[in-house]
PDB file of C-alpha atoms in Angstrom:
ATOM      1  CA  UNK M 200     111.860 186.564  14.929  1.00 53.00           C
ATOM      2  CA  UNK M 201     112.333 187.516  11.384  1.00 59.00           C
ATOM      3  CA  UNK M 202     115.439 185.792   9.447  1.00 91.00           C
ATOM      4  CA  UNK M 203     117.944 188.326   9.258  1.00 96.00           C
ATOM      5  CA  UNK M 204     121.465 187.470   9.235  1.00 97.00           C
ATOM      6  CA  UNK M 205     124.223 190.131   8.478  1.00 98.00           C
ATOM      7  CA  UNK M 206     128.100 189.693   7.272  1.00 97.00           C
ATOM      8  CA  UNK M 207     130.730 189.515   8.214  1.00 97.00           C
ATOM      9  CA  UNK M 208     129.587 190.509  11.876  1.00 97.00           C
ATOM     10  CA  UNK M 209     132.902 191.505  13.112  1.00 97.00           C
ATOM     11  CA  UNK M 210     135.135 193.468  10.350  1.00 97.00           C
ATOM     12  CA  UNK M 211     138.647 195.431  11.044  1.00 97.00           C
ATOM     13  CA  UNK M 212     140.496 197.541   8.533  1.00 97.00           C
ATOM     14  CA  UNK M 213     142.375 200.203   7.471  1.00 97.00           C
ATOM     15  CA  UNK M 214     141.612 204.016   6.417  1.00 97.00           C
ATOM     16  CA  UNK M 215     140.803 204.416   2.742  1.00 97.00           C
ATOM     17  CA  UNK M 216     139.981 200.882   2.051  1.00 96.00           C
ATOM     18  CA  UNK M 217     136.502 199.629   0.728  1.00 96.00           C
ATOM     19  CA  UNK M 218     134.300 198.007   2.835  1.00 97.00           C
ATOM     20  CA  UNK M 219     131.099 195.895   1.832  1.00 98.00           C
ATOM     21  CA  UNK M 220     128.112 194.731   4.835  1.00 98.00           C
ATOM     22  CA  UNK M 221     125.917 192.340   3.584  1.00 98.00           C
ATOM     23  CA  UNK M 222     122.147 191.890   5.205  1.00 98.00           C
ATOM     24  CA  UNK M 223     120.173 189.095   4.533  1.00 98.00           C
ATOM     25  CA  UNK M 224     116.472 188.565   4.833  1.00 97.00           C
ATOM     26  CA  UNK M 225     114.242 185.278   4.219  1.00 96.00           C
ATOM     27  CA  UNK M 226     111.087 187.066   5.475  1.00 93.00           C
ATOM     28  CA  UNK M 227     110.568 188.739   1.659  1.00 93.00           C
ATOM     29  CA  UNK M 228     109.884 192.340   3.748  1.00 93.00           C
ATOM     30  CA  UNK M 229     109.651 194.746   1.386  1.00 92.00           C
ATOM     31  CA  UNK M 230     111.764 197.711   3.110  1.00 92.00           C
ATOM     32  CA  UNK M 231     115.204 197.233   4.632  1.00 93.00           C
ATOM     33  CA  UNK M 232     117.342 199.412   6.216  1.00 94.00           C
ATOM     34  CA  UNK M 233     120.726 200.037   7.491  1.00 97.00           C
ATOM     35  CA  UNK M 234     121.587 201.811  10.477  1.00 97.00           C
ATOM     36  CA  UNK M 235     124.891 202.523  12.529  1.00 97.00           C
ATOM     37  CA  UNK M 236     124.599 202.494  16.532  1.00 96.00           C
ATOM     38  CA  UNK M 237     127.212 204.586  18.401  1.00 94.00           C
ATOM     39  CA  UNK M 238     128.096 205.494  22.173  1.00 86.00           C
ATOM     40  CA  UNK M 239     125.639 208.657  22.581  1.00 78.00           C
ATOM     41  CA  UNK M 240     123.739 209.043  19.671  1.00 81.00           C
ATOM     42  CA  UNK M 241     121.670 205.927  19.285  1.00 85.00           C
ATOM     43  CA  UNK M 242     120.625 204.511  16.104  1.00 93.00           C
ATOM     44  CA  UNK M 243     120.930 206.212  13.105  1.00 94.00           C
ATOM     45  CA  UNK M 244     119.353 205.917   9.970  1.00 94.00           C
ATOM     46  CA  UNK M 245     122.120 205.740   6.774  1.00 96.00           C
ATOM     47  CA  UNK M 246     120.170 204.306   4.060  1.00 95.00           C
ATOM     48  CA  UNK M 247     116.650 202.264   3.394  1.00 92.00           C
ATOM     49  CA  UNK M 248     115.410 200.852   0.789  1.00 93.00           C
ATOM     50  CA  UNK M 249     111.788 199.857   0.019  1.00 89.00           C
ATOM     51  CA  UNK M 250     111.745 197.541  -2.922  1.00 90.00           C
ATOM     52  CA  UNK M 251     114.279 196.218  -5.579  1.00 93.00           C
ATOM     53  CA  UNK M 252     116.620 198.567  -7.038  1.00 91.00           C
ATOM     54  CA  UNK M 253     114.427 201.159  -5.225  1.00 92.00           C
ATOM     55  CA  UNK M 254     116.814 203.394  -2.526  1.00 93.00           C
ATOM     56  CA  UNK M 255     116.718 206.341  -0.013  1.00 91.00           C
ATOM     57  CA  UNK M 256     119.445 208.275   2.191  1.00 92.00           C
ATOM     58  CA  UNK M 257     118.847 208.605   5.835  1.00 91.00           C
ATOM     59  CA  UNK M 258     119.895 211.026   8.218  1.00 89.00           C
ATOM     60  CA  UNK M 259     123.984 210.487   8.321  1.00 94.00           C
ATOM     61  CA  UNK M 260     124.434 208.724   4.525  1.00 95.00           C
ATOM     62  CA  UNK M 261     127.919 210.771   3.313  1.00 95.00           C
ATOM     63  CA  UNK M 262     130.238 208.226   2.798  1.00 96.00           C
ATOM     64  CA  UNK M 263     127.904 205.310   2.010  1.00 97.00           C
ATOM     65  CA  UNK M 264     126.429 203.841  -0.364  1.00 97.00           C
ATOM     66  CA  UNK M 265     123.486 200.823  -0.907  1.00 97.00           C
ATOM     67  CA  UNK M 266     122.818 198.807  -3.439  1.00 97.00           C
ATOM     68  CA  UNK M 267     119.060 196.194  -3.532  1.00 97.00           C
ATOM     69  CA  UNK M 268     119.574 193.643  -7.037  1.00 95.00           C
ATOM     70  CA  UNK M 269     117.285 191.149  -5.285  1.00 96.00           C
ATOM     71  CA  UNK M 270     114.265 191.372  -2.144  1.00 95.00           C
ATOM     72  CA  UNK M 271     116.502 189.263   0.032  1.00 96.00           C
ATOM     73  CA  UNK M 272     120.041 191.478  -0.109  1.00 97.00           C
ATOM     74  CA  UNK M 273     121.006 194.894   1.046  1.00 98.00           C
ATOM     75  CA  UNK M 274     124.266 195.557   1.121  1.00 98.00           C
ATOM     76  CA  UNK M 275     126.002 198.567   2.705  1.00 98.00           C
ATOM     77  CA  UNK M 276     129.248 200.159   0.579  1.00 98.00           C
ATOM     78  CA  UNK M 277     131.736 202.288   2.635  1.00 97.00           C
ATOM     79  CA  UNK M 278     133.424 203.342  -0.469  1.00 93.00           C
ATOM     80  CA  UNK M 279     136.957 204.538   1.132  1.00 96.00           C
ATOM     81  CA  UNK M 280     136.596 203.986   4.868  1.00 97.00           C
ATOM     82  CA  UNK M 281     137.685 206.396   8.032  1.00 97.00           C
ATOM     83  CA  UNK M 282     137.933 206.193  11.075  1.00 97.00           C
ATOM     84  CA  UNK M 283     134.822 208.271  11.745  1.00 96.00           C
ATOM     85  CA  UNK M 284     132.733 205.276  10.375  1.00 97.00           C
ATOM     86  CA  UNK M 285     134.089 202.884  13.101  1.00 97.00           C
ATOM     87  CA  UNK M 286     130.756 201.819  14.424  1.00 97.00           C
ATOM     88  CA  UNK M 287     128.290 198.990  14.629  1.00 97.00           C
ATOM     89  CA  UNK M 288     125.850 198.582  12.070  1.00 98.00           C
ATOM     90  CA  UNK M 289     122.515 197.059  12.389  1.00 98.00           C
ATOM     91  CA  UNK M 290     120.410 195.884   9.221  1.00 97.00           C
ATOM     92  CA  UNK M 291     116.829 195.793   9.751  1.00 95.00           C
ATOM     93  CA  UNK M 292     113.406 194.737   7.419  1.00 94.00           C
ATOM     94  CA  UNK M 293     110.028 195.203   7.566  1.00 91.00           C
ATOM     95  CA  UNK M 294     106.751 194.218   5.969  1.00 89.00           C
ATOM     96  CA  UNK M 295     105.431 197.406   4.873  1.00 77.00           C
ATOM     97  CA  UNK M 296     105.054 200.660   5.809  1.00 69.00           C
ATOM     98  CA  UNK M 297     103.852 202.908   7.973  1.00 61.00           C
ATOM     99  CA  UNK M 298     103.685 201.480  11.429  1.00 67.00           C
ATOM    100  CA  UNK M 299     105.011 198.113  10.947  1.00 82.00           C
ATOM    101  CA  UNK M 300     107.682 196.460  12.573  1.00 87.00           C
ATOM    102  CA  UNK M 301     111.172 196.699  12.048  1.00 90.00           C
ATOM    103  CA  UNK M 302     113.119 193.491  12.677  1.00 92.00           C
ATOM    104  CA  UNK M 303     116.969 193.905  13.494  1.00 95.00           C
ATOM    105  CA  UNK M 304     119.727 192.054  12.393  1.00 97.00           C
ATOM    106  CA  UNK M 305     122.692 190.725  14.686  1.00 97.00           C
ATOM    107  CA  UNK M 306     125.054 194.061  13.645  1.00 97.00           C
ATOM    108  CA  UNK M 307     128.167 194.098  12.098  1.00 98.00           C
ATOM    109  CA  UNK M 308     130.869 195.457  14.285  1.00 97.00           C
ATOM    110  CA  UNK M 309     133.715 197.248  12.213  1.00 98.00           C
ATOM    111  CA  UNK M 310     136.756 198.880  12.863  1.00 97.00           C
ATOM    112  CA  UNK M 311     138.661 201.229  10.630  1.00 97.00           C
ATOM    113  CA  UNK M 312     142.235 201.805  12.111  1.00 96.00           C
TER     114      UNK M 312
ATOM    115  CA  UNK L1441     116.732 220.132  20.200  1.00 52.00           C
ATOM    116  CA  UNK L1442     116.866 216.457  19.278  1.00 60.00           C
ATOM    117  CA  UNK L1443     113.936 215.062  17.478  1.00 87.00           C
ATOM    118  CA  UNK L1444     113.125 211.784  20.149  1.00 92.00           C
ATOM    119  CA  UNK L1445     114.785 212.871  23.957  1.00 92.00           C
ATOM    120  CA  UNK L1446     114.666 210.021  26.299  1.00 93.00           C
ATOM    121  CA  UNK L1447     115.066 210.243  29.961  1.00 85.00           C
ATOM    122  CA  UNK L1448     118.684 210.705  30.946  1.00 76.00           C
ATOM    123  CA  UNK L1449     119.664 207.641  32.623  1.00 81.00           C
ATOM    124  CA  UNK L1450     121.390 205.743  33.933  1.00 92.00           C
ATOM    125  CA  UNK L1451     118.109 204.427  36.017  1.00 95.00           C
ATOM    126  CA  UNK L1452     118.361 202.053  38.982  1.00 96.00           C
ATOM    127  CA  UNK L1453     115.435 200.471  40.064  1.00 96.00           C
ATOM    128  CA  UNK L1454     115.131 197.794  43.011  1.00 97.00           C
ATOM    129  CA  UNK L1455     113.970 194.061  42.067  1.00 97.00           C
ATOM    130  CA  UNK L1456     109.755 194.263  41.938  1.00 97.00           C
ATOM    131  CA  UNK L1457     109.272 198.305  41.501  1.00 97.00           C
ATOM    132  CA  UNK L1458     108.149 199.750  38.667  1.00 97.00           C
ATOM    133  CA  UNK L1459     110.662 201.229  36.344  1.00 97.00           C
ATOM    134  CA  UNK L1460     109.222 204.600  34.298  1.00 96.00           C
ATOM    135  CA  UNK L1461     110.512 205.722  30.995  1.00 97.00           C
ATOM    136  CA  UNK L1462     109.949 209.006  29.164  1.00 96.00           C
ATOM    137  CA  UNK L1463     110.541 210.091  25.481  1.00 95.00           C
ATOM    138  CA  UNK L1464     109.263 213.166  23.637  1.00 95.00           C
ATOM    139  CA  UNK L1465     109.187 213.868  20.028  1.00 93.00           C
ATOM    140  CA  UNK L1466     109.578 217.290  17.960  1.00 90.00           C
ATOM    141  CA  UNK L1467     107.352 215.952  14.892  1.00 85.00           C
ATOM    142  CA  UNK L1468     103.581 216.678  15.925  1.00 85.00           C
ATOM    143  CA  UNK L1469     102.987 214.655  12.519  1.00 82.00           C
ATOM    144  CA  UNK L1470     104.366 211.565  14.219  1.00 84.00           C
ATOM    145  CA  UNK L1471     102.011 208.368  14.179  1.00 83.00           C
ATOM    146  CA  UNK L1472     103.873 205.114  15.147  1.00 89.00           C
ATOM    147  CA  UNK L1473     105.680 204.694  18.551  1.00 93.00           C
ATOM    148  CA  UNK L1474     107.681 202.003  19.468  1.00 95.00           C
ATOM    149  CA  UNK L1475     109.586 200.679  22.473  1.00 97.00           C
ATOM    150  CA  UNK L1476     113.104 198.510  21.497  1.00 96.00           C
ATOM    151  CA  UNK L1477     114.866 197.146  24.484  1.00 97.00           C
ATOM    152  CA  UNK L1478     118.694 196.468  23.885  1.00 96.00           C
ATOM    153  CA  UNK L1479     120.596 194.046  25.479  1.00 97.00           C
ATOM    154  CA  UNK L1480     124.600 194.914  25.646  1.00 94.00           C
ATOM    155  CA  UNK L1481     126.201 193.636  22.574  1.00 93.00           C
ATOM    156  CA  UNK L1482     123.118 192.724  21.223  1.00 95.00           C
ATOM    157  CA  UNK L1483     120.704 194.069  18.272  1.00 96.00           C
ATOM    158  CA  UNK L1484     117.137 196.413  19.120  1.00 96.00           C
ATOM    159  CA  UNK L1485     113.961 193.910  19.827  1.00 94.00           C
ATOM    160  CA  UNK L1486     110.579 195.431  19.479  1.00 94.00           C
ATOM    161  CA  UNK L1487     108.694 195.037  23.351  1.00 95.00           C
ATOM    162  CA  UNK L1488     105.845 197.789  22.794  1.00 93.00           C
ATOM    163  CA  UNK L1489     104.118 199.532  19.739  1.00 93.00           C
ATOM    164  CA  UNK L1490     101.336 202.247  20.267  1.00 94.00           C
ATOM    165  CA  UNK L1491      99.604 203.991  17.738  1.00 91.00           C
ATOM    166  CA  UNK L1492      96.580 205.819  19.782  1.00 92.00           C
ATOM    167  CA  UNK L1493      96.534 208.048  22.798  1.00 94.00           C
ATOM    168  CA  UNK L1494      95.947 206.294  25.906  1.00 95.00           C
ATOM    169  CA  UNK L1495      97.331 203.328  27.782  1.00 96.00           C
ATOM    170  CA  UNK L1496      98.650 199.825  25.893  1.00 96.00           C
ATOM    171  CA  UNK L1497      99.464 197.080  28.319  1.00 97.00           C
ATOM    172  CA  UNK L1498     101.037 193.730  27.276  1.00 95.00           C
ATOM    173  CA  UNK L1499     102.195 192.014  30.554  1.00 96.00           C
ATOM    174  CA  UNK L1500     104.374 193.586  32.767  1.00 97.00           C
ATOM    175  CA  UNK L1501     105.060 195.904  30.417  1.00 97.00           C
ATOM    176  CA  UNK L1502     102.226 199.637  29.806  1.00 98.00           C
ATOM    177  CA  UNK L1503     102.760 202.008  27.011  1.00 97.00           C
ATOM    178  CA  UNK L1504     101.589 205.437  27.461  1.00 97.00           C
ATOM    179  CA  UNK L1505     100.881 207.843  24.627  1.00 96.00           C
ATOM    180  CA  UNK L1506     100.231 211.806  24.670  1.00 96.00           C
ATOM    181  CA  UNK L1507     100.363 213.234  21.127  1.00 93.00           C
ATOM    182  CA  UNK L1508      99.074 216.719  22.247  1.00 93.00           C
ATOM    183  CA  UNK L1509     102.107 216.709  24.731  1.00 94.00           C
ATOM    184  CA  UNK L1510     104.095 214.917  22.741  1.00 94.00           C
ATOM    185  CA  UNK L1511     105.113 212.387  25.049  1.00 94.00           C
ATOM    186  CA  UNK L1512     105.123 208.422  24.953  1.00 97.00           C
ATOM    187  CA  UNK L1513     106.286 206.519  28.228  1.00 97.00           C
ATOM    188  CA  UNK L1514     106.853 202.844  29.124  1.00 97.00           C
ATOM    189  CA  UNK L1515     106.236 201.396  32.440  1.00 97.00           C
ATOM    190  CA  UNK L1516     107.804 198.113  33.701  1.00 98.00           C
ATOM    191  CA  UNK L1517     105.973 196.701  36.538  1.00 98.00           C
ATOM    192  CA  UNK L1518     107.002 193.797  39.189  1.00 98.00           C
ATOM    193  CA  UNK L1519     110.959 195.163  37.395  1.00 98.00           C
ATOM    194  CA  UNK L1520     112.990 191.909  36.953  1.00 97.00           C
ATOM    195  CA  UNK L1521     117.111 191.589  37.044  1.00 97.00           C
ATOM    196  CA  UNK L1522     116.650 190.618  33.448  1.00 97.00           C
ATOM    197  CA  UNK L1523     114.598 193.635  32.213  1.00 97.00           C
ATOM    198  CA  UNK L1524     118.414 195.113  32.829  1.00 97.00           C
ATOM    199  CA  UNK L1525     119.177 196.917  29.052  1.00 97.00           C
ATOM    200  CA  UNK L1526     118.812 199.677  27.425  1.00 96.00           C
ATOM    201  CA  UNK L1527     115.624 200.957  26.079  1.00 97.00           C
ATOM    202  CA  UNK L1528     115.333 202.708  22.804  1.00 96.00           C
ATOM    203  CA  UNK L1529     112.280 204.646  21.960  1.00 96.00           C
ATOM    204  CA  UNK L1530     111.387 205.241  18.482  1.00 94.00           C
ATOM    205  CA  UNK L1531     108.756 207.722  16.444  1.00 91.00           C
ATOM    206  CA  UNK L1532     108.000 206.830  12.819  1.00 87.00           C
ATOM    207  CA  UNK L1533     107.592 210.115  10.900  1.00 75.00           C
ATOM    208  CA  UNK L1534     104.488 210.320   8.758  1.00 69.00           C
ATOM    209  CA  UNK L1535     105.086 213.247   6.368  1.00 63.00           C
ATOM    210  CA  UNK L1536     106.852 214.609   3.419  1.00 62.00           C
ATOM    211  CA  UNK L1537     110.427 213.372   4.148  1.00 62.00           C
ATOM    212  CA  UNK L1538     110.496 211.539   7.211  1.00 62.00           C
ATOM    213  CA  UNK L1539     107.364 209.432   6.000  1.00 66.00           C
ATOM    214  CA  UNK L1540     108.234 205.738   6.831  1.00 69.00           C
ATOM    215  CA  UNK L1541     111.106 206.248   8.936  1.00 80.00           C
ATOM    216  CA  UNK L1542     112.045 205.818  12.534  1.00 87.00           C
ATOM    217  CA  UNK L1543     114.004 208.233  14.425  1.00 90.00           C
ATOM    218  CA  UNK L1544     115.694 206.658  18.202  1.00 93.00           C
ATOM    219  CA  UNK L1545     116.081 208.051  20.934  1.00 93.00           C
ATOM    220  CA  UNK L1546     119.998 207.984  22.426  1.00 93.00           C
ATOM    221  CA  UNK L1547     118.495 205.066  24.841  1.00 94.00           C
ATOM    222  CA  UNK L1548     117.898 204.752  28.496  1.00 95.00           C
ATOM    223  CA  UNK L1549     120.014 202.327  30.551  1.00 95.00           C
ATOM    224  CA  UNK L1550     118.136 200.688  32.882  1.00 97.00           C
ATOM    225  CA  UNK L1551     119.387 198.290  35.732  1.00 97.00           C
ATOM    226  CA  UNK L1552     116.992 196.314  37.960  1.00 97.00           C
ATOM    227  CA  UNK L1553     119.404 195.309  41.288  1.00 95.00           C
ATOM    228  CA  UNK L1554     118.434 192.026  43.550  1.00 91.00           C
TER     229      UNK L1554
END
């Protein structure tokens, strides 16, 4: 399995506060991504990025924000947090792209009362 | 319509059959197809990829692709109590916008009873 740890993986706070998710990788993939997982909708894509200071929006990325300074970090920014973002959120790499494998992280389970 | 439409589930399968699982895909420009398998509390693991039409078996485990109908299935054979978890197919978009990344499915629960 690829090296990919996330912090902190359990997270609870309150409305309008900011909110930082680290993923880490030690697999030097070039693309990471971060998704969020919830009841009924599966995973969904909220940012990727595929290289070093190099970044893309997914599908559901209002609210959010990502930041890549070095191959091995991508860190997630929930600027002001709602409740609406209560979720789990899974980091994943991968080598390259198209068609290869995406390794997940362990998620990060957060809670914004 | 949702882009990747698995099976509703929940499915319930008896120890030793064969458990089926459907997905189709909107994106006819679709070229990667994976199976994840999710254990509850637990993150996605990659158990299948398939890239051409046909049949791609690895164990107990057969992927089917059909591009022209749009269609990718997984098959467990000889099911197992600990093949119990939820399944997630996923398409990797090839095109313009969605080149490079993977749309899920909302996930089949499957649970394989003694």
């Amino acid at each position: 399995d690829a090296g990919i740890t996330q912090s902190p993986r359990h997270k609870v706070t309150e409305t309008g506060t900011p909110v930082t998710l680290r993923c880490h990788q030690t697999e030097n993939h070039r693309y990471m991504y971060w998704y969020r997982q919830d009841p009924g909708h599966g995973l969904r894509l909220i940012h990727y990025s595929y290289g070093v200071k190099d970044t893309d929006k997914g599908e559901v990325s209002d609210g959010y924000s990502v930041s890549r300074s070095k191959t091995e970090d991508f860190l997630l920014t929930l600027e002001s947090a709602t409740s609406s973002q209560t979720s789990v959120y899974f980091c994943a790499s991968s080598r390259d792209i198209p068609g290869d494998t995406q390794y997940f992280g362990p998620g990060t389970r957060l809670t914004v009362l | 319509q949702k882009e990747v439409e698995q099976n509703s589930g929940p499915l319930s399968v008896p120890e030793g059959a064969i458990a089926s699982l459907n997905c189709t895909y909107s994106d006819r420009g679709s070229q990667s197809f994976f199976w994840y398998r999710q254990y509850s509390g637990k993150s996605p693991e990659l158990i299948m990829s398939i890239y051409s039409n046909g049949d791609k078996e690895d164990g107990r485990f057969t992927a089917q692709l059909n591009k022209a109908s749009q269609y990718v299935s997984l098959l467990i054979r000889d099911s197992q109590p600990s093949d119990s978890a939820t399944y997630l197919c996923a398409i990797q978009g090839f095109g313009g916008t969605s080149y490079g990344k993977l749309t899920f499915g909302q996930g089949t629960i499957l649970t394989v009873h003694p």
